[in-house]
mmCIF file of C-alpha atoms in Angstrom:
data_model
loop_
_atom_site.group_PDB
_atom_site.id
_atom_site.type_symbol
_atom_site.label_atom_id
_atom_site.label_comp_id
_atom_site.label_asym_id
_atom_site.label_seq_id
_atom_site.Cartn_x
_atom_site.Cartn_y
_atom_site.Cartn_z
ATOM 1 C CA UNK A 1 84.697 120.864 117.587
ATOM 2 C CA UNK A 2 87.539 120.133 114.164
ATOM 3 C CA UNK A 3 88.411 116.384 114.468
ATOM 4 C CA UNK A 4 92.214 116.094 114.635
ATOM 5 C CA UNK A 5 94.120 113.164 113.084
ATOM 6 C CA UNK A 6 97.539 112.163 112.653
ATOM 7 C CA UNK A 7 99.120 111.244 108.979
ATOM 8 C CA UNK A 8 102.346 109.303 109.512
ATOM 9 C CA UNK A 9 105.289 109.068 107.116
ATOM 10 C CA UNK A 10 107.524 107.091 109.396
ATOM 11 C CA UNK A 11 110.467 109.094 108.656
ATOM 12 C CA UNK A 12 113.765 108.049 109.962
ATOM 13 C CA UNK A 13 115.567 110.552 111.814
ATOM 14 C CA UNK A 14 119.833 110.866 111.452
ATOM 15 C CA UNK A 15 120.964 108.307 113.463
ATOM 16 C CA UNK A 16 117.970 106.214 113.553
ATOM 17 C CA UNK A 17 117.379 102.468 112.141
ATOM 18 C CA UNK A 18 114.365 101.463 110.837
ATOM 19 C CA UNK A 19 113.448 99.666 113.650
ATOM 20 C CA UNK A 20 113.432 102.455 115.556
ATOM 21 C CA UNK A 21 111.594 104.647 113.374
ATOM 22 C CA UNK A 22 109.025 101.722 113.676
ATOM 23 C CA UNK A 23 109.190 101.944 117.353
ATOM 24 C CA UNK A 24 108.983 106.038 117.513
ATOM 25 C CA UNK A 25 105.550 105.733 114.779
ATOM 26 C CA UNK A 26 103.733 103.083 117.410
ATOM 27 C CA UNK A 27 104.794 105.463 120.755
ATOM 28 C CA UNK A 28 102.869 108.041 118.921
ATOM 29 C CA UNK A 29 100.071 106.095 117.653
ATOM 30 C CA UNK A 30 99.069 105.521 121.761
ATOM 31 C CA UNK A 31 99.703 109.099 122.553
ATOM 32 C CA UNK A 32 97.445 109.827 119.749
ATOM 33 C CA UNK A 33 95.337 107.379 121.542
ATOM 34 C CA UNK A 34 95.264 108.807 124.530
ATOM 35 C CA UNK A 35 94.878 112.651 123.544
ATOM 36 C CA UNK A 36 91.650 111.878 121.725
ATOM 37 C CA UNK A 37 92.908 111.591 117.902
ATOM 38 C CA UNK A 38 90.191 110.566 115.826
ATOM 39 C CA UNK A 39 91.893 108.918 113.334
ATOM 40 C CA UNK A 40 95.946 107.537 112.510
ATOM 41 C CA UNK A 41 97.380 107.219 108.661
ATOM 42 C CA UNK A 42 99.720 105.757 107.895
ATOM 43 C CA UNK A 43 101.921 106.758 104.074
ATOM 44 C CA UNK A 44 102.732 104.306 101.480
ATOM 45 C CA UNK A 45 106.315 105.517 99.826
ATOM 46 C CA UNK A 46 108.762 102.923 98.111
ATOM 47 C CA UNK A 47 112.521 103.619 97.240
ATOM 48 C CA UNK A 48 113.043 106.094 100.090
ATOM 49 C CA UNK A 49 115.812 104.914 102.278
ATOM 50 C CA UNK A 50 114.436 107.918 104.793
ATOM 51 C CA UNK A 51 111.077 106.615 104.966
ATOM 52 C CA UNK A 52 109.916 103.548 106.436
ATOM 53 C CA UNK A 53 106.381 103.300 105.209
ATOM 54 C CA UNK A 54 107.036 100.723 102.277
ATOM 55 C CA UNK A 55 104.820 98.412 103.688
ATOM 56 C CA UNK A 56 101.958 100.115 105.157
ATOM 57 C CA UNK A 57 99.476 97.470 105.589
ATOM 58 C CA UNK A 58 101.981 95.682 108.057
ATOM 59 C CA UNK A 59 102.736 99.167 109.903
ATOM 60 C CA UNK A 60 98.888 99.438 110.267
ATOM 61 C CA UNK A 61 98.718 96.485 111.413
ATOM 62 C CA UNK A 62 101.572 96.819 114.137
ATOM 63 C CA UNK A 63 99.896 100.389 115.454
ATOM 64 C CA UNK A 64 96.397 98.453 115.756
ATOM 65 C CA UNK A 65 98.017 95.934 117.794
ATOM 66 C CA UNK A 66 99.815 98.573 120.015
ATOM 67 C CA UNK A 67 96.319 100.485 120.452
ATOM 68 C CA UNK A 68 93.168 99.985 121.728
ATOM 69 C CA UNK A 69 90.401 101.859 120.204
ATOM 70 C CA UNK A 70 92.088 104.096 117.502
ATOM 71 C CA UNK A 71 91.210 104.018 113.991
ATOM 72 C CA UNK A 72 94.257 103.401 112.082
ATOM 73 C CA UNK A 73 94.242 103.562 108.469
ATOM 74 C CA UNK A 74 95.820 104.278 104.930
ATOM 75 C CA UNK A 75 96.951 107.487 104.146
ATOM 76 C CA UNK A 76 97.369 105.741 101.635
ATOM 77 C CA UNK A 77 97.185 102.583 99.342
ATOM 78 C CA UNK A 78 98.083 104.139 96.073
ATOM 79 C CA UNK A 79 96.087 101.740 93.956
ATOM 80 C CA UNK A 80 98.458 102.008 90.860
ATOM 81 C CA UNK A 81 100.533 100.045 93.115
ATOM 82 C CA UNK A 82 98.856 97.007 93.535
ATOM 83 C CA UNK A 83 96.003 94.525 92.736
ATOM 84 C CA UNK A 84 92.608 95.424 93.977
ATOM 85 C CA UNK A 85 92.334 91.629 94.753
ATOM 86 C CA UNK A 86 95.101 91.579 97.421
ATOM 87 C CA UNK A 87 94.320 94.960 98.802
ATOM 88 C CA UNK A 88 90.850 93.481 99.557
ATOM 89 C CA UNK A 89 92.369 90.525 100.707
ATOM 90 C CA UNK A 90 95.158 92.612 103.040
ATOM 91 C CA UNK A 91 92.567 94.954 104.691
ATOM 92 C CA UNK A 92 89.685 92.610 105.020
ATOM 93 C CA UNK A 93 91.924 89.910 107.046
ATOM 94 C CA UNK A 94 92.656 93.892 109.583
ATOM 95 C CA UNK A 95 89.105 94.464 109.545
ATOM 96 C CA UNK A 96 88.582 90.669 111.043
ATOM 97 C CA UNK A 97 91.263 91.282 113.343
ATOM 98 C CA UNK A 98 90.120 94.575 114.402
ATOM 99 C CA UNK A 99 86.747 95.380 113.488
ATOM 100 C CA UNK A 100 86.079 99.054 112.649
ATOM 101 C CA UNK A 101 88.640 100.196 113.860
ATOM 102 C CA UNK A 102 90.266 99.919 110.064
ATOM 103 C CA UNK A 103 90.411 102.464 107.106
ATOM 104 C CA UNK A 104 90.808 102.469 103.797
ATOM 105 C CA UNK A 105 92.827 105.797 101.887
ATOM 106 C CA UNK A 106 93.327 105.224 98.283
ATOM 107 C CA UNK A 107 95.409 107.657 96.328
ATOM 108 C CA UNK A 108 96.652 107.403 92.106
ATOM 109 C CA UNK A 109 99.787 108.998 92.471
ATOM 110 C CA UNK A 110 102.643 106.109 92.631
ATOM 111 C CA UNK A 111 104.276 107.229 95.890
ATOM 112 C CA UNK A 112 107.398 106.529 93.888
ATOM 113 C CA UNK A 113 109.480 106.835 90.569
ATOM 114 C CA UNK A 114 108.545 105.125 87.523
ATOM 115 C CA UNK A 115 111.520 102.645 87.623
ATOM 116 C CA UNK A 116 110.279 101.277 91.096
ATOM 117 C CA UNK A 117 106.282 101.514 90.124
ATOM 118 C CA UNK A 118 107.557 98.932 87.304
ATOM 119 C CA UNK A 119 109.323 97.022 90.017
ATOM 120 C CA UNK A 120 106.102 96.999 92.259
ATOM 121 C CA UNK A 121 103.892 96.228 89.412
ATOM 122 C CA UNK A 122 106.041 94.380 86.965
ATOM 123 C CA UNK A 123 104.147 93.796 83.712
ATOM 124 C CA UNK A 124 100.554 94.536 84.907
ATOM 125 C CA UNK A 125 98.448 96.981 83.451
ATOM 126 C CA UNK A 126 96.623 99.105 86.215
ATOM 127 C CA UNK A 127 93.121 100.204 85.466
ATOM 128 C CA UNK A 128 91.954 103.737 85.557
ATOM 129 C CA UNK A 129 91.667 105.035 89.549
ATOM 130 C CA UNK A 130 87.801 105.372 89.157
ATOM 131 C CA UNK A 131 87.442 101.447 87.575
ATOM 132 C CA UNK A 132 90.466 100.230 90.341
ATOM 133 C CA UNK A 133 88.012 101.903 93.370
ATOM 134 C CA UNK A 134 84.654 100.084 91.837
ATOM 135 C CA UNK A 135 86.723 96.668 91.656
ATOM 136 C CA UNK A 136 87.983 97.073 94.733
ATOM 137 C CA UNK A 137 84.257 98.174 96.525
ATOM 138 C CA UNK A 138 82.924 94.825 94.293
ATOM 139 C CA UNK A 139 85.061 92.869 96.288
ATOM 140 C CA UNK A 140 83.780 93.750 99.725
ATOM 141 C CA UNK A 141 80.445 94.296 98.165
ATOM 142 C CA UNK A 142 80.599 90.411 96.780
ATOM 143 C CA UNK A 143 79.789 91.507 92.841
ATOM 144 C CA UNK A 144 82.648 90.947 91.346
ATOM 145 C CA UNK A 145 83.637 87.305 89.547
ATOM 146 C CA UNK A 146 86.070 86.538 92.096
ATOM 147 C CA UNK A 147 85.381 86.573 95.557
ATOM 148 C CA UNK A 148 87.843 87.770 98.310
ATOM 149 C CA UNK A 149 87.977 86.436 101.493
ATOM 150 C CA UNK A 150 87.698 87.735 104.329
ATOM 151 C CA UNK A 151 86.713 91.103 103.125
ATOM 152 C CA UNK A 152 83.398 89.950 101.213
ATOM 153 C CA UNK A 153 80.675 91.330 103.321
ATOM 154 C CA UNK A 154 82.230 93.366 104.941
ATOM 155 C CA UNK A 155 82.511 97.084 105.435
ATOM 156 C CA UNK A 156 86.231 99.302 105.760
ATOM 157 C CA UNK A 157 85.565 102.825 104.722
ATOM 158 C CA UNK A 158 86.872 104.432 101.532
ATOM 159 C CA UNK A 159 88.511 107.579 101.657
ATOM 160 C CA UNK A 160 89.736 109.221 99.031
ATOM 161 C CA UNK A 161 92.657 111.270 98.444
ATOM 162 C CA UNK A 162 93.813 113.836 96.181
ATOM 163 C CA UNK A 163 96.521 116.688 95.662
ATOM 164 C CA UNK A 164 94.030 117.881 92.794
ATOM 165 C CA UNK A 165 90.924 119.263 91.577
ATOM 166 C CA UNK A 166 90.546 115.734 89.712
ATOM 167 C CA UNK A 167 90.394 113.886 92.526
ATOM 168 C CA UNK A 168 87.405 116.379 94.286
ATOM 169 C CA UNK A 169 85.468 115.435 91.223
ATOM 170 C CA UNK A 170 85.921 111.480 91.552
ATOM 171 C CA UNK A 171 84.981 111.703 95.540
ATOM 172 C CA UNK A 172 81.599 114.190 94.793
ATOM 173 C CA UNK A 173 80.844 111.973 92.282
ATOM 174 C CA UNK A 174 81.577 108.598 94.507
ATOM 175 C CA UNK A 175 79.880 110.278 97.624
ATOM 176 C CA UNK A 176 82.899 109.163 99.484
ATOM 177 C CA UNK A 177 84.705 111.069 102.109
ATOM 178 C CA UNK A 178 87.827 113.343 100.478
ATOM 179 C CA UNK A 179 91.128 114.304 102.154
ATOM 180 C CA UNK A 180 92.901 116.778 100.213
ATOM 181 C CA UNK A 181 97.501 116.935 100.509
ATOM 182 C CA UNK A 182 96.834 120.608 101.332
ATOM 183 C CA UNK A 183 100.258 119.964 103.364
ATOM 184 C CA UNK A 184 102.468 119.873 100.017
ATOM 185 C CA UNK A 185 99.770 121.201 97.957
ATOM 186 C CA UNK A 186 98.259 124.416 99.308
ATOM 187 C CA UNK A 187 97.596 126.078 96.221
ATOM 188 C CA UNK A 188 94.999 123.749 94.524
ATOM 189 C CA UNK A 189 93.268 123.478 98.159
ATOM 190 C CA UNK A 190 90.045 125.624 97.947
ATOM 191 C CA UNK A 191 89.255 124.728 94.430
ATOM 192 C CA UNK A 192 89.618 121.211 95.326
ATOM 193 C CA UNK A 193 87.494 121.745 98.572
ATOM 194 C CA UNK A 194 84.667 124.004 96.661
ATOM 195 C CA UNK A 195 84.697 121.348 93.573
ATOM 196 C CA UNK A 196 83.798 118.824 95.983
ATOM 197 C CA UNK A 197 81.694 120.528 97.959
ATOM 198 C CA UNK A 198 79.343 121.982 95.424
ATOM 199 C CA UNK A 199 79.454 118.196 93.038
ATOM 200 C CA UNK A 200 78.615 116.203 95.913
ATOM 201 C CA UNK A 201 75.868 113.330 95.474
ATOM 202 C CA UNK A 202 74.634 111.786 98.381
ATOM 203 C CA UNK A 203 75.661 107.952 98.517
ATOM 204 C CA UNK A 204 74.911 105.180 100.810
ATOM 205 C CA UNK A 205 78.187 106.153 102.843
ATOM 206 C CA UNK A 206 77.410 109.926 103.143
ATOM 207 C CA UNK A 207 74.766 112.191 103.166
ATOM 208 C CA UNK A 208 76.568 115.213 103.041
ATOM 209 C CA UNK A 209 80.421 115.942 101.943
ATOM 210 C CA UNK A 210 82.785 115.326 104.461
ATOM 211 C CA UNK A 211 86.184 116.873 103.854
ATOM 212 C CA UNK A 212 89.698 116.146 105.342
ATOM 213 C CA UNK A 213 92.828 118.556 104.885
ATOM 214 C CA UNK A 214 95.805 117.795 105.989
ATOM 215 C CA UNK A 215 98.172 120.231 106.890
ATOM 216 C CA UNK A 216 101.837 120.796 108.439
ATOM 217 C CA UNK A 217 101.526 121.711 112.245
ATOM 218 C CA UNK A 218 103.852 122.456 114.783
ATOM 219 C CA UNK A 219 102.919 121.653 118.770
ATOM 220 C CA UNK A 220 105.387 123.732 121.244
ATOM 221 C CA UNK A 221 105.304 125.588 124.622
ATOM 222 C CA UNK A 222 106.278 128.652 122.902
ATOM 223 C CA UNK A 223 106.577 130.036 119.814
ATOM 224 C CA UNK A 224 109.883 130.430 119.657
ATOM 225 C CA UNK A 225 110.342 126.976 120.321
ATOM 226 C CA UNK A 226 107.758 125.576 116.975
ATOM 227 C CA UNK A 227 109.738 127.814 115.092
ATOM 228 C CA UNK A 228 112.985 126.228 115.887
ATOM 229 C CA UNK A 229 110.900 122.822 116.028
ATOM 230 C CA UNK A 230 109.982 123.908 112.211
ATOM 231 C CA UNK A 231 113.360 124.072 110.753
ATOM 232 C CA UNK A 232 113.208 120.173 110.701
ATOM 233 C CA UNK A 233 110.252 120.499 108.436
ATOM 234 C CA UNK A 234 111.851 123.314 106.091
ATOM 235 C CA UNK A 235 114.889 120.762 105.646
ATOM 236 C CA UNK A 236 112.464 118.453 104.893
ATOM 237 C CA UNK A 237 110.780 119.999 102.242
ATOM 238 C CA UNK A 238 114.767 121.322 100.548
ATOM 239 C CA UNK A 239 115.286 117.366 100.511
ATOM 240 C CA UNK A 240 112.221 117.348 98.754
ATOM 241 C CA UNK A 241 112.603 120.223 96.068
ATOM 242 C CA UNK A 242 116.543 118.995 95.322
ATOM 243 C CA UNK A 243 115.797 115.035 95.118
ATOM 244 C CA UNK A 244 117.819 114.244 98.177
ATOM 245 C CA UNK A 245 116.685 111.408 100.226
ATOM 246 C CA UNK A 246 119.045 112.644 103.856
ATOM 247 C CA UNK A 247 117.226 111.364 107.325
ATOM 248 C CA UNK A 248 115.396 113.466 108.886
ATOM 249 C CA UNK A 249 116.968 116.017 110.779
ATOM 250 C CA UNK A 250 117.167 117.766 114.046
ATOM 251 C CA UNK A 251 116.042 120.968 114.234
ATOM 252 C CA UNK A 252 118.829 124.183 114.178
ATOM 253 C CA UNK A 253 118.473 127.984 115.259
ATOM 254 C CA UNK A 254 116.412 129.504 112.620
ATOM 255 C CA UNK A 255 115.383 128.941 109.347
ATOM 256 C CA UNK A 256 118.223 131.269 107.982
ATOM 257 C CA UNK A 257 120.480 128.169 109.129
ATOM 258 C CA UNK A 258 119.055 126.017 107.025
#
């Protein structure tokens, strides 16, 4: 039987506050819950006043508090973004609070413009994505100078994500578990999949490639309902192409209305 999981961007709907986009992203982390979801991911974007997954170690946080026994997780920390160090630091201190139940998407892309990445970053220099991953694994391994508390021993699950055939090549050769953006980038999806399938090495975290996709689905009585449900998402992806940042909103008739 396919897995199912749940990748959350916290978008905030016209009308909405933050708050209550907050609120709408933890109602929907128990359903997941209680449907069976195997997993819940939560999206790391910055400068998007329609989006309030900005800081997603502290929305991970709030759905693991709301939930019992689902695995909530990064989806994900895009490690241009940040210090290894504190990332350890941030998602050892949830795996002592919630032991496995924590997990650990990393991703190169920014998750923003330039301007802000600066902003997040100011004057550091970020290593390449393969040498940020292997300073970040030495700190929960213990190898590295520095230690980081509490994550040093212990063990959250790297995933890694990708949009690209470069990023199937870094996960075969990792043996790490890959999910591929095949929701926004459909296109590059079986090469990715097939690159990472056939480069695979065995590691101490798999024995055999495990591969996550996500994709854009619509849940409905009827048909004719997910296709009016889907117009939302086809707004969506306009604000996307024409660099508009409008809430998210509700759906209308048909497509054609959009």
């Amino acid at each position: 039987m396919t897995k199912l999981s749940i990748l959350n961007l916290v978008p905030i709907r016209e009308g909405q506050t933050a708050k209550q986009a907050v609120d709408s992203m933890v109602k929907l982390a128990k359903h997941a819950e209680s449907i069976g979801i195997e997993r819940y991911w939560i999206a790391e974007h910055h400068n998007m006043k329609n989006l309030a997954s900005s800081a997603t170690q502290l929305l991970i946080q709030h759905a693991l508090s709301h939930t019992e026994k689902l695995r909530v997780g990064s989806g994900g920390v895009m490690l241009p973004n940040h210090s290894p160090y504190i990332v350890a630091e941030q998602y050892g201190t949830l795996e002592t609070l919630y032991p496995n139940r924590v997990e650990l998407g990393l991703g190169r892309a920014p998750g923003t413009d330039m301007r802000t990445a600066t902003a997040l970053r100011r004057n550091a220099q970020s290593l390449p994505f393969p040498d940020e991953i292997s300073e970040l694994k030495g700190y929960f391994e213990g190898t590295n100078s520095v230690s980081a508390y509490p994550a040093q021993g212990l063990n959250v699950p790297f995933y890694i994500l990708g949009s690209s055939p470069e990023s199937a090549y870094l996960a075969a050769e990792r043996g790490l578990p890959y999910a591929f953006a095949s929701h926004f980038a459909p296109r590059f999806m079986d090469d990715a999949v097939r690159i990472y399938r056939t480069h695979f090495k065995p590691s101490e975290v798999l024995d055999k490639p495990y591969v996550i996709l996500g994709v854009n689905a619509i849940a409905a009585e009827t048909d004719q309902e997910a296709e009016q449900l889907a117009t939302t998402q086809t707004q969506s992806f306009l604000n996307v192409v024409t660099n508009a940042q409008n809430y998210l909103q509700p759906p209308v008739e048909s497509d054609d209305k959009v």
